[in-house]
PDB file of C-alpha atoms and ligand atoms in Angstrom:
ATOM      1  CA  UNK A 127     -23.334  49.686  32.827  1.00 51.00           C
ATOM      2  CA  UNK A 128     -25.999  47.056  32.215  1.00 62.00           C
ATOM      3  CA  UNK A 129     -23.619  45.214  29.925  1.00 66.00           C
ATOM      4  CA  UNK A 130     -20.953  45.233  32.629  1.00 70.00           C
ATOM      5  CA  UNK A 131     -23.446  43.893  35.156  1.00 67.00           C
ATOM      6  CA  UNK A 132     -24.515  41.219  32.700  1.00 60.00           C
ATOM      7  CA  UNK A 133     -20.904  40.236  32.089  1.00 66.00           C
ATOM      8  CA  UNK A 134     -20.158  40.140  35.808  1.00 70.00           C
ATOM      9  CA  UNK A 135     -23.213  37.951  36.306  1.00 63.00           C
ATOM     10  CA  UNK A 136     -22.074  35.582  33.588  1.00 60.00           C
ATOM     11  CA  UNK A 137     -18.600  35.300  35.097  1.00 67.00           C
ATOM     12  CA  UNK A 138     -20.089  34.663  38.527  1.00 66.00           C
ATOM     13  CA  UNK A 139     -22.336  31.941  37.108  1.00 59.00           C
ATOM     14  CA  UNK A 140     -19.422  30.300  35.358  1.00 61.00           C
ATOM     15  CA  UNK A 141     -17.284  30.344  38.492  1.00 66.00           C
ATOM     16  CA  UNK A 142     -20.101  28.779  40.487  1.00 63.00           C
ATOM     17  CA  UNK A 143     -20.504  26.139  37.836  1.00 62.00           C
ATOM     18  CA  UNK A 144     -16.815  25.338  37.771  1.00 63.00           C
ATOM     19  CA  UNK A 145     -16.882  24.970  41.538  1.00 67.00           C
ATOM     20  CA  UNK A 146     -19.973  22.767  41.534  1.00 63.00           C
ATOM     21  CA  UNK A 147     -18.655  20.611  38.733  1.00 65.00           C
ATOM     22  CA  UNK A 148     -15.331  20.232  40.465  1.00 57.00           C
ATOM     23  CA  UNK A 149     -13.246  22.011  37.834  1.00 54.00           C
ATOM     24  CA  UNK A 150     -10.208  23.560  39.444  1.00 52.00           C
ATOM     25  CA  UNK A 151      -9.211  26.868  37.935  1.00 51.00           C
ATOM     26  CA  UNK A 152      -5.606  27.971  37.649  1.00 48.00           C
ATOM     27  CA  UNK A 153      -4.571  31.212  39.330  1.00 48.00           C
ATOM     28  CA  UNK A 154      -2.754  33.778  37.204  1.00 42.00           C
ATOM     29  CA  UNK A 155       0.406  33.085  39.185  1.00 42.00           C
ATOM     30  CA  UNK A 156       0.276  29.366  38.492  1.00 39.00           C
ATOM     31  CA  UNK A 157       2.301  27.983  35.649  1.00 36.00           C
ATOM     32  CA  UNK A 158       1.595  26.134  33.522  1.00 34.00           C
ATOM     33  CA  UNK A 159      -1.883  27.551  33.020  1.00 31.00           C
ATOM     34  CA  UNK A 160      -3.589  24.331  34.082  1.00 33.00           C
ATOM     35  CA  UNK A 161      -3.267  23.676  37.789  1.00 31.00           C
ATOM     36  CA  UNK A 162      -1.084  20.653  38.351  1.00 31.00           C
ATOM     37  CA  UNK A 163      -3.794  18.628  40.020  1.00 32.00           C
ATOM     38  CA  UNK A 164      -6.634  19.979  37.924  1.00 34.00           C
ATOM     39  CA  UNK A 165      -8.391  18.020  35.238  1.00 35.00           C
ATOM     40  CA  UNK A 166      -7.117  18.202  31.697  1.00 35.00           C
ATOM     41  CA  UNK A 167      -9.066  20.803  29.784  1.00 36.00           C
ATOM     42  CA  UNK A 168      -9.545  21.112  26.092  1.00 37.00           C
ATOM     43  CA  UNK A 169      -7.547  23.946  24.489  1.00 34.00           C
ATOM     44  CA  UNK A 170     -10.594  26.238  24.347  1.00 38.00           C
ATOM     45  CA  UNK A 171     -12.636  25.311  27.388  1.00 38.00           C
ATOM     46  CA  UNK A 172     -15.320  27.932  26.867  1.00 41.00           C
ATOM     47  CA  UNK A 173     -15.891  27.084  23.242  1.00 43.00           C
ATOM     48  CA  UNK A 174     -19.309  25.540  23.106  1.00 45.00           C
ATOM     49  CA  UNK A 175     -19.959  25.422  19.399  1.00 47.00           C
ATOM     50  CA  UNK A 176     -22.099  22.352  18.899  1.00 46.00           C
ATOM     51  CA  UNK A 177     -20.281  19.623  17.073  1.00 49.00           C
ATOM     52  CA  UNK A 178     -22.188  17.911  14.312  1.00 49.00           C
ATOM     53  CA  UNK A 179     -19.157  16.074  13.076  1.00 46.00           C
ATOM     54  CA  UNK A 180     -19.710  12.988  11.002  1.00 45.00           C
ATOM     55  CA  UNK A 181     -17.670  11.076  13.536  1.00 48.00           C
ATOM     56  CA  UNK A 182     -20.654  11.422  15.831  1.00 50.00           C
ATOM     57  CA  UNK A 183     -22.566   8.829  13.907  1.00 54.00           C
ATOM     58  CA  UNK A 184     -19.689   6.556  13.049  1.00 54.00           C
ATOM     59  CA  UNK A 185     -20.590   3.104  14.169  1.00 53.00           C
ATOM     60  CA  UNK A 186     -24.244   4.005  14.649  1.00 57.00           C
ATOM     61  CA  UNK A 187     -26.654   2.284  12.337  1.00 52.00           C
ATOM     62  CA  UNK A 188     -28.765   5.282  11.390  1.00 54.00           C
ATOM     63  CA  UNK A 189     -31.566   3.182   9.973  1.00 45.00           C
ATOM     64  CA  UNK A 190     -31.824   1.480  13.336  1.00 51.00           C
ATOM     65  CA  UNK A 191     -32.260   4.713  15.273  1.00 55.00           C
ATOM     66  CA  UNK A 192     -35.903   4.782  16.346  1.00 57.00           C
ATOM     67  CA  UNK A 193     -36.130   8.450  15.412  1.00 53.00           C
ATOM     68  CA  UNK A 194     -35.388   7.530  11.834  1.00 48.00           C
ATOM     69  CA  UNK A 195     -37.951   4.785  11.592  1.00 43.00           C
ATOM     70  CA  UNK A 196     -40.930   5.659   9.503  1.00 41.00           C
ATOM     71  CA  UNK A 197     -43.741   5.175  11.921  1.00 47.00           C
ATOM     72  CA  UNK A 198     -46.367   7.599  12.997  1.00 51.00           C
ATOM     73  CA  UNK A 199     -47.173   8.278  16.614  1.00 56.00           C
ATOM     74  CA  UNK A 200     -50.479   9.969  17.319  1.00 59.00           C
ATOM     75  CA  UNK A 201     -50.235  13.301  19.078  1.00 75.00           C
ATOM     76  CA  UNK A 202     -50.957  12.616  22.721  1.00 91.00           C
ATOM     77  CA  UNK A 203     -50.337  14.247  26.048  1.00 95.00           C
ATOM     78  CA  UNK A 204     -48.095  13.022  28.833  1.00 97.00           C
ATOM     79  CA  UNK A 205     -51.226  12.481  30.917  1.00 96.00           C
ATOM     80  CA  UNK A 206     -52.595  10.124  28.286  1.00 96.00           C
ATOM     81  CA  UNK A 207     -49.346   8.158  28.245  1.00 96.00           C
ATOM     82  CA  UNK A 208     -49.246   7.995  32.046  1.00 97.00           C
ATOM     83  CA  UNK A 209     -52.865   6.899  32.069  1.00 97.00           C
ATOM     84  CA  UNK A 210     -52.085   4.049  29.717  1.00 95.00           C
ATOM     85  CA  UNK A 211     -49.235   2.863  31.937  1.00 95.00           C
ATOM     86  CA  UNK A 212     -51.620   2.606  34.894  1.00 94.00           C
ATOM     87  CA  UNK A 213     -50.303  -0.034  37.284  1.00 97.00           C
ATOM     88  CA  UNK A 214     -48.118  -1.468  34.545  1.00 98.00           C
ATOM     89  CA  UNK A 215     -47.302  -5.160  34.646  1.00 98.00           C
ATOM     90  CA  UNK A 216     -45.820  -5.437  31.193  1.00 98.00           C
ATOM     91  CA  UNK A 217     -42.468  -6.738  32.417  1.00 98.00           C
ATOM     92  CA  UNK A 218     -40.925  -8.645  35.311  1.00 98.00           C
ATOM     93  CA  UNK A 219     -39.970  -5.470  37.195  1.00 98.00           C
ATOM     94  CA  UNK A 220     -43.508  -4.759  38.331  1.00 98.00           C
ATOM     95  CA  UNK A 221     -43.588  -7.071  41.402  1.00 98.00           C
ATOM     96  CA  UNK A 222     -40.444  -5.557  42.964  1.00 97.00           C
ATOM     97  CA  UNK A 223     -41.005  -1.856  42.366  1.00 98.00           C
ATOM     98  CA  UNK A 224     -42.592   0.476  44.878  1.00 98.00           C
ATOM     99  CA  UNK A 225     -43.541   3.204  42.447  1.00 98.00           C
ATOM    100  CA  UNK A 226     -43.574   3.725  38.716  1.00 98.00           C
ATOM    101  CA  UNK A 227     -41.237   6.626  37.965  1.00 98.00           C
ATOM    102  CA  UNK A 228     -42.860   8.138  34.925  1.00 98.00           C
ATOM    103  CA  UNK A 229     -40.769  11.299  34.715  1.00 98.00           C
ATOM    104  CA  UNK A 230     -41.314  14.890  35.729  1.00 98.00           C
ATOM    105  CA  UNK A 231     -40.860  18.433  34.570  1.00 98.00           C
ATOM    106  CA  UNK A 232     -42.068  20.806  31.907  1.00 97.00           C
ATOM    107  CA  UNK A 233     -44.326  19.061  29.365  1.00 97.00           C
ATOM    108  CA  UNK A 234     -43.118  21.563  26.739  1.00 96.00           C
ATOM    109  CA  UNK A 235     -39.439  21.480  27.655  1.00 97.00           C
ATOM    110  CA  UNK A 236     -36.705  22.397  25.188  1.00 97.00           C
ATOM    111  CA  UNK A 237     -34.415  19.976  26.964  1.00 98.00           C
ATOM    112  CA  UNK A 238     -35.306  16.415  27.913  1.00 98.00           C
ATOM    113  CA  UNK A 239     -32.981  14.164  29.922  1.00 98.00           C
ATOM    114  CA  UNK A 240     -33.096  10.390  29.626  1.00 98.00           C
ATOM    115  CA  UNK A 241     -31.431   8.285  32.294  1.00 98.00           C
ATOM    116  CA  UNK A 242     -31.253   4.544  32.623  1.00 97.00           C
ATOM    117  CA  UNK A 243     -33.718   3.480  35.296  1.00 97.00           C
ATOM    118  CA  UNK A 244     -34.888   4.568  38.754  1.00 97.00           C
ATOM    119  CA  UNK A 245     -32.700   3.847  41.784  1.00 96.00           C
ATOM    120  CA  UNK A 246     -33.756   3.291  45.380  1.00 96.00           C
ATOM    121  CA  UNK A 247     -34.558   6.943  46.165  1.00 96.00           C
ATOM    122  CA  UNK A 248     -36.493   7.354  42.953  1.00 97.00           C
ATOM    123  CA  UNK A 249     -38.424   4.130  43.526  1.00 98.00           C
ATOM    124  CA  UNK A 250     -39.295   5.326  47.009  1.00 97.00           C
ATOM    125  CA  UNK A 251     -40.518   8.757  45.904  1.00 97.00           C
ATOM    126  CA  UNK A 252     -41.829   7.983  42.434  1.00 98.00           C
ATOM    127  CA  UNK A 253     -39.718  10.804  41.018  1.00 98.00           C
ATOM    128  CA  UNK A 254     -36.669  10.710  38.728  1.00 98.00           C
ATOM    129  CA  UNK A 255     -33.168  11.763  39.795  1.00 98.00           C
ATOM    130  CA  UNK A 256     -33.844  12.679  43.412  1.00 97.00           C
ATOM    131  CA  UNK A 257     -30.785  11.065  45.039  1.00 94.00           C
ATOM    132  CA  UNK A 258     -27.205  12.353  45.106  1.00 95.00           C
ATOM    133  CA  UNK A 259     -26.857  11.955  41.358  1.00 96.00           C
ATOM    134  CA  UNK A 260     -30.097  13.866  40.930  1.00 97.00           C
ATOM    135  CA  UNK A 261     -28.803  16.714  43.057  1.00 96.00           C
ATOM    136  CA  UNK A 262     -25.743  16.939  40.847  1.00 97.00           C
ATOM    137  CA  UNK A 263     -27.969  16.896  37.765  1.00 97.00           C
ATOM    138  CA  UNK A 264     -29.909  19.829  39.224  1.00 97.00           C
ATOM    139  CA  UNK A 265     -26.643  21.766  39.629  1.00 96.00           C
ATOM    140  CA  UNK A 266     -25.655  20.950  36.059  1.00 97.00           C
ATOM    141  CA  UNK A 267     -29.012  22.184  34.770  1.00 97.00           C
ATOM    142  CA  UNK A 268     -28.727  25.378  36.787  1.00 97.00           C
ATOM    143  CA  UNK A 269     -25.186  25.891  35.566  1.00 96.00           C
ATOM    144  CA  UNK A 270     -26.459  26.443  32.027  1.00 96.00           C
ATOM    145  CA  UNK A 271     -28.953  29.007  33.241  1.00 96.00           C
ATOM    146  CA  UNK A 272     -32.019  26.767  33.371  1.00 97.00           C
ATOM    147  CA  UNK A 273     -34.152  25.632  36.273  1.00 97.00           C
ATOM    148  CA  UNK A 274     -34.946  22.022  36.893  1.00 97.00           C
ATOM    149  CA  UNK A 275     -38.656  22.632  36.469  1.00 97.00           C
ATOM    150  CA  UNK A 276     -37.979  23.973  32.962  1.00 98.00           C
ATOM    151  CA  UNK A 277     -36.667  20.653  31.676  1.00 98.00           C
ATOM    152  CA  UNK A 278     -38.216  17.192  31.515  1.00 98.00           C
ATOM    153  CA  UNK A 279     -36.457  14.253  33.156  1.00 98.00           C
ATOM    154  CA  UNK A 280     -37.243  10.594  32.648  1.00 98.00           C
ATOM    155  CA  UNK A 281     -35.641   7.182  32.226  1.00 98.00           C
ATOM    156  CA  UNK A 282     -35.653   4.368  29.723  1.00 97.00           C
ATOM    157  CA  UNK A 283     -37.239   2.074  32.300  1.00 98.00           C
ATOM    158  CA  UNK A 284     -39.984   3.356  34.556  1.00 98.00           C
ATOM    159  CA  UNK A 285     -39.400   0.778  37.300  1.00 98.00           C
ATOM    160  CA  UNK A 286     -36.345   0.043  39.401  1.00 98.00           C
ATOM    161  CA  UNK A 287     -34.394  -3.104  38.534  1.00 98.00           C
ATOM    162  CA  UNK A 288     -33.630  -5.109  41.710  1.00 97.00           C
ATOM    163  CA  UNK A 289     -30.313  -4.116  43.311  1.00 94.00           C
ATOM    164  CA  UNK A 290     -29.942  -1.488  40.582  1.00 92.00           C
ATOM    165  CA  UNK A 291     -28.772  -4.099  38.105  1.00 95.00           C
ATOM    166  CA  UNK A 292     -28.642  -3.191  34.430  1.00 93.00           C
ATOM    167  CA  UNK A 293     -31.943  -3.219  32.554  1.00 95.00           C
ATOM    168  CA  UNK A 294     -32.497  -6.378  30.529  1.00 97.00           C
ATOM    169  CA  UNK A 295     -33.516  -6.618  26.895  1.00 95.00           C
ATOM    170  CA  UNK A 296     -37.057  -7.846  27.528  1.00 97.00           C
ATOM    171  CA  UNK A 297     -37.644  -5.026  30.029  1.00 98.00           C
ATOM    172  CA  UNK A 298     -36.414  -2.401  27.579  1.00 96.00           C
ATOM    173  CA  UNK A 299     -38.496  -3.886  24.837  1.00 95.00           C
ATOM    174  CA  UNK A 300     -41.610  -3.731  27.034  1.00 97.00           C
ATOM    175  CA  UNK A 301     -41.008  -0.214  28.318  1.00 97.00           C
ATOM    176  CA  UNK A 302     -39.243   1.868  25.684  1.00 95.00           C
ATOM    177  CA  UNK A 303     -42.392   2.638  23.691  1.00 95.00           C
ATOM    178  CA  UNK A 304     -43.458   4.857  26.577  1.00 96.00           C
ATOM    179  CA  UNK A 305     -40.206   6.783  26.431  1.00 96.00           C
ATOM    180  CA  UNK A 306     -40.534   7.389  22.686  1.00 95.00           C
ATOM    181  CA  UNK A 307     -44.093   8.549  23.192  1.00 95.00           C
ATOM    182  CA  UNK A 308     -42.910  10.887  25.956  1.00 96.00           C
ATOM    183  CA  UNK A 309     -40.289  12.344  23.620  1.00 96.00           C
ATOM    184  CA  UNK A 310     -42.896  12.858  20.909  1.00 94.00           C
ATOM    185  CA  UNK A 311     -45.301  14.456  23.384  1.00 95.00           C
ATOM    186  CA  UNK A 312     -42.726  16.892  24.795  1.00 96.00           C
ATOM    187  CA  UNK A 313     -41.044  17.613  21.439  1.00 95.00           C
ATOM    188  CA  UNK A 314     -37.787  18.854  22.958  1.00 97.00           C
ATOM    189  CA  UNK A 315     -35.120  20.612  20.952  1.00 97.00           C
ATOM    190  CA  UNK A 316     -32.429  18.531  22.620  1.00 98.00           C
ATOM    191  CA  UNK A 317     -32.499  15.091  24.211  1.00 98.00           C
ATOM    192  CA  UNK A 318     -29.628  14.528  26.622  1.00 98.00           C
ATOM    193  CA  UNK A 319     -28.857  10.846  27.123  1.00 98.00           C
ATOM    194  CA  UNK A 320     -27.320  10.438  30.562  1.00 98.00           C
ATOM    195  CA  UNK A 321     -24.809   7.642  30.698  1.00 97.00           C
ATOM    196  CA  UNK A 322     -23.601   4.853  28.494  1.00 96.00           C
ATOM    197  CA  UNK A 323     -26.648   2.678  28.899  1.00 95.00           C
ATOM    198  CA  UNK A 324     -29.107   5.390  27.923  1.00 97.00           C
ATOM    199  CA  UNK A 325     -27.000   6.543  24.959  1.00 97.00           C
ATOM    200  CA  UNK A 326     -26.387   3.055  23.615  1.00 95.00           C
ATOM    201  CA  UNK A 327     -30.021   2.053  24.000  1.00 94.00           C
ATOM    202  CA  UNK A 328     -31.382   5.164  22.330  1.00 96.00           C
ATOM    203  CA  UNK A 329     -28.872   5.082  19.492  1.00 95.00           C
ATOM    204  CA  UNK A 330     -28.852   1.309  19.013  1.00 94.00           C
ATOM    205  CA  UNK A 331     -25.089   1.238  19.100  1.00 94.00           C
ATOM    206  CA  UNK A 332     -22.271  -0.434  20.973  1.00 93.00           C
ATOM    207  CA  UNK A 333     -20.010   2.605  20.631  1.00 94.00           C
ATOM    208  CA  UNK A 334     -18.522   3.670  23.969  1.00 95.00           C
ATOM    209  CA  UNK A 335     -19.932   6.784  25.591  1.00 95.00           C
ATOM    210  CA  UNK A 336     -16.502   8.393  25.304  1.00 94.00           C
ATOM    211  CA  UNK A 337     -16.989   8.423  21.508  1.00 94.00           C
ATOM    212  CA  UNK A 338     -20.673   9.254  21.479  1.00 96.00           C
ATOM    213  CA  UNK A 339     -20.498  12.247  23.805  1.00 96.00           C
ATOM    214  CA  UNK A 340     -19.732  15.727  22.586  1.00 96.00           C
ATOM    215  CA  UNK A 341     -21.812  15.541  19.414  1.00 96.00           C
ATOM    216  CA  UNK A 342     -25.288  16.697  18.532  1.00 97.00           C
ATOM    217  CA  UNK A 343     -26.889  13.856  16.617  1.00 95.00           C
ATOM    218  CA  UNK A 344     -30.177  14.018  14.693  1.00 95.00           C
ATOM    219  CA  UNK A 345     -32.705  12.043  16.634  1.00 94.00           C
ATOM    220  CA  UNK A 346     -36.472  11.850  16.435  1.00 92.00           C
ATOM    221  CA  UNK A 347     -36.916  15.434  15.274  1.00 91.00           C
ATOM    222  CA  UNK A 348     -34.468  16.763  17.856  1.00 96.00           C
ATOM    223  CA  UNK A 349     -30.746  16.675  18.531  1.00 97.00           C
ATOM    224  CA  UNK A 350     -29.385  14.069  20.877  1.00 97.00           C
ATOM    225  CA  UNK A 351     -26.366  14.729  23.059  1.00 98.00           C
ATOM    226  CA  UNK A 352     -24.916  11.841  25.019  1.00 98.00           C
ATOM    227  CA  UNK A 353     -22.944  12.659  28.123  1.00 98.00           C
ATOM    228  CA  UNK A 354     -21.780  10.994  31.303  1.00 98.00           C
ATOM    229  CA  UNK A 355     -24.307  10.009  33.966  1.00 97.00           C
ATOM    230  CA  UNK A 356     -24.184  12.152  37.135  1.00 97.00           C
ATOM    231  CA  UNK A 357     -23.675   8.973  39.205  1.00 96.00           C
ATOM    232  CA  UNK A 358     -20.546   8.275  37.149  1.00 96.00           C
ATOM    233  CA  UNK A 359     -19.371  11.838  37.812  1.00 97.00           C
ATOM    234  CA  UNK A 360     -19.733  11.308  41.545  1.00 96.00           C
ATOM    235  CA  UNK A 361     -17.295   8.400  41.225  1.00 96.00           C
ATOM    236  CA  UNK A 362     -15.075  10.119  38.645  1.00 96.00           C
ATOM    237  CA  UNK A 363     -15.040  13.851  39.429  1.00 95.00           C
ATOM    238  CA  UNK A 364     -12.165  14.467  37.001  1.00 95.00           C
ATOM    239  CA  UNK A 365     -14.592  13.830  34.139  1.00 95.00           C
ATOM    240  CA  UNK A 366     -16.983  16.597  35.157  1.00 95.00           C
ATOM    241  CA  UNK A 367     -15.460  19.138  32.806  1.00 95.00           C
ATOM    242  CA  UNK A 368     -16.497  16.989  29.827  1.00 96.00           C
ATOM    243  CA  UNK A 369     -20.123  17.186  30.917  1.00 97.00           C
ATOM    244  CA  UNK A 370     -19.712  20.937  31.266  1.00 96.00           C
ATOM    245  CA  UNK A 371     -18.523  21.077  27.652  1.00 96.00           C
ATOM    246  CA  UNK A 372     -21.481  18.982  26.506  1.00 97.00           C
ATOM    247  CA  UNK A 373     -23.916  21.123  28.457  1.00 97.00           C
ATOM    248  CA  UNK A 374     -22.493  24.318  26.981  1.00 97.00           C
ATOM    249  CA  UNK A 375     -23.035  22.878  23.521  1.00 97.00           C
ATOM    250  CA  UNK A 376     -26.635  22.042  24.419  1.00 98.00           C
ATOM    251  CA  UNK A 377     -27.217  25.503  25.852  1.00 97.00           C
ATOM    252  CA  UNK A 378     -25.743  27.231  22.812  1.00 97.00           C
ATOM    253  CA  UNK A 379     -27.643  25.049  20.349  1.00 98.00           C
ATOM    254  CA  UNK A 380     -30.967  25.839  22.048  1.00 97.00           C
ATOM    255  CA  UNK A 381     -30.036  29.536  22.140  1.00 97.00           C
ATOM    256  CA  UNK A 382     -29.214  29.444  18.419  1.00 97.00           C
ATOM    257  CA  UNK A 383     -32.816  28.398  17.678  1.00 95.00           C
ATOM    258  CA  UNK A 384     -34.381  31.353  19.493  1.00 87.00           C
TER     259      UNK A 384
HETATM  260  S1  LIG B 267     -40.436  -1.194  33.621  1.00 52.54           S
HETATM  261 FE1  LIG B 267     -41.927  -0.321  32.181  1.00 52.54          FE
HETATM  262  S2  LIG B 267     -42.851  -2.095  31.168  1.00 52.54           S
HETATM  263 FE2  LIG B 267     -41.839  -2.857  33.018  1.00 52.54          FE
HETATM  264  S3  LIG B 267     -43.467  -2.869  34.567  1.00 52.54           S
HETATM  265 FE3  LIG B 267     -42.363  -0.922  34.741  1.00 52.54          FE
HETATM  266  S4  LIG B 267     -43.538   0.524  33.494  1.00 52.54           S
HETATM  267 FE4  LIG B 267     -44.164  -1.557  32.886  1.00 52.54          FE
END
C-alpha cells in the first residue's frame, strides 16, 4: 500500500514538473506518441542515467579548468568570504550596483547553481535569482524533489553589469576567485552551471552550451552539469525538456552517492 502511495506521489510530482516545465504530454489516444505540437523528446525521456561520456570534455582544455589546477585554498566559511568582499571595489561594476549579490542557500548544499550575474531584481534585493527566471529555477529545483533552501545559488559576478550586458574579462578576473572559494567552502556534489556564459567561463571553453549540457564533468572535486539558463527557457519554452533531462541526471547522481 505504501509502495503504491509512493508511486502515485512520484507520478504526481512528475506530472506537475512536466506542466511547470512546459512539456506537453501525449494522450493515449494521440498518435504518434508525441503530441504534434509538443517538444521533441529523447527516445527514453525518463532515463536519467548520468552521462560521463568522453564527448563531454571534447574541446575543453582540462588543464585549464580551475578545478584541475594544483593550488590550495584554505578551508574557510562563506561568512569569511563575504566578510572579505566587504564593500568590494575590485572592478568597475562597483559604482553602478545597488547591492552585492553574494549568493544564498544551504552552506552545506549537495547542489550549487552558478549563474552569470545579477539582474535588476537581484541588484535591488541583494539576492540571486529572484525575478521571473528565479521563480522558474525554484520550480525546477522543486521538480527534482529538493527545496530551494536546500541548495546554494550564486553567480560568477556578484554585481550587476549595467543594462545586463555580458560580464567583461577584467570583471570576471577580479571576481571569480570569490566564486571558487564559495565552491570550496560549500563542497557540493554537483555544480550546475546555468547558461552558456556560466558554463563557458567555468570550463574555460568556447564549446556551445548545446554540446556541454547533458554531461557530468569532473570539476573541482565535484561534478559539473551545464544546462540552459532559466531566462533562456522563458524565451524558448520548447527547450525546457532538456533542462528536465539534465536535472534528472543531477538528481540521480546525488542519489547514487547516498
Ligand atoms: S563584481 Fe565582484 S569584483 Fe567587481 S565590484 Fe562586484 S564583488 Fe567586486
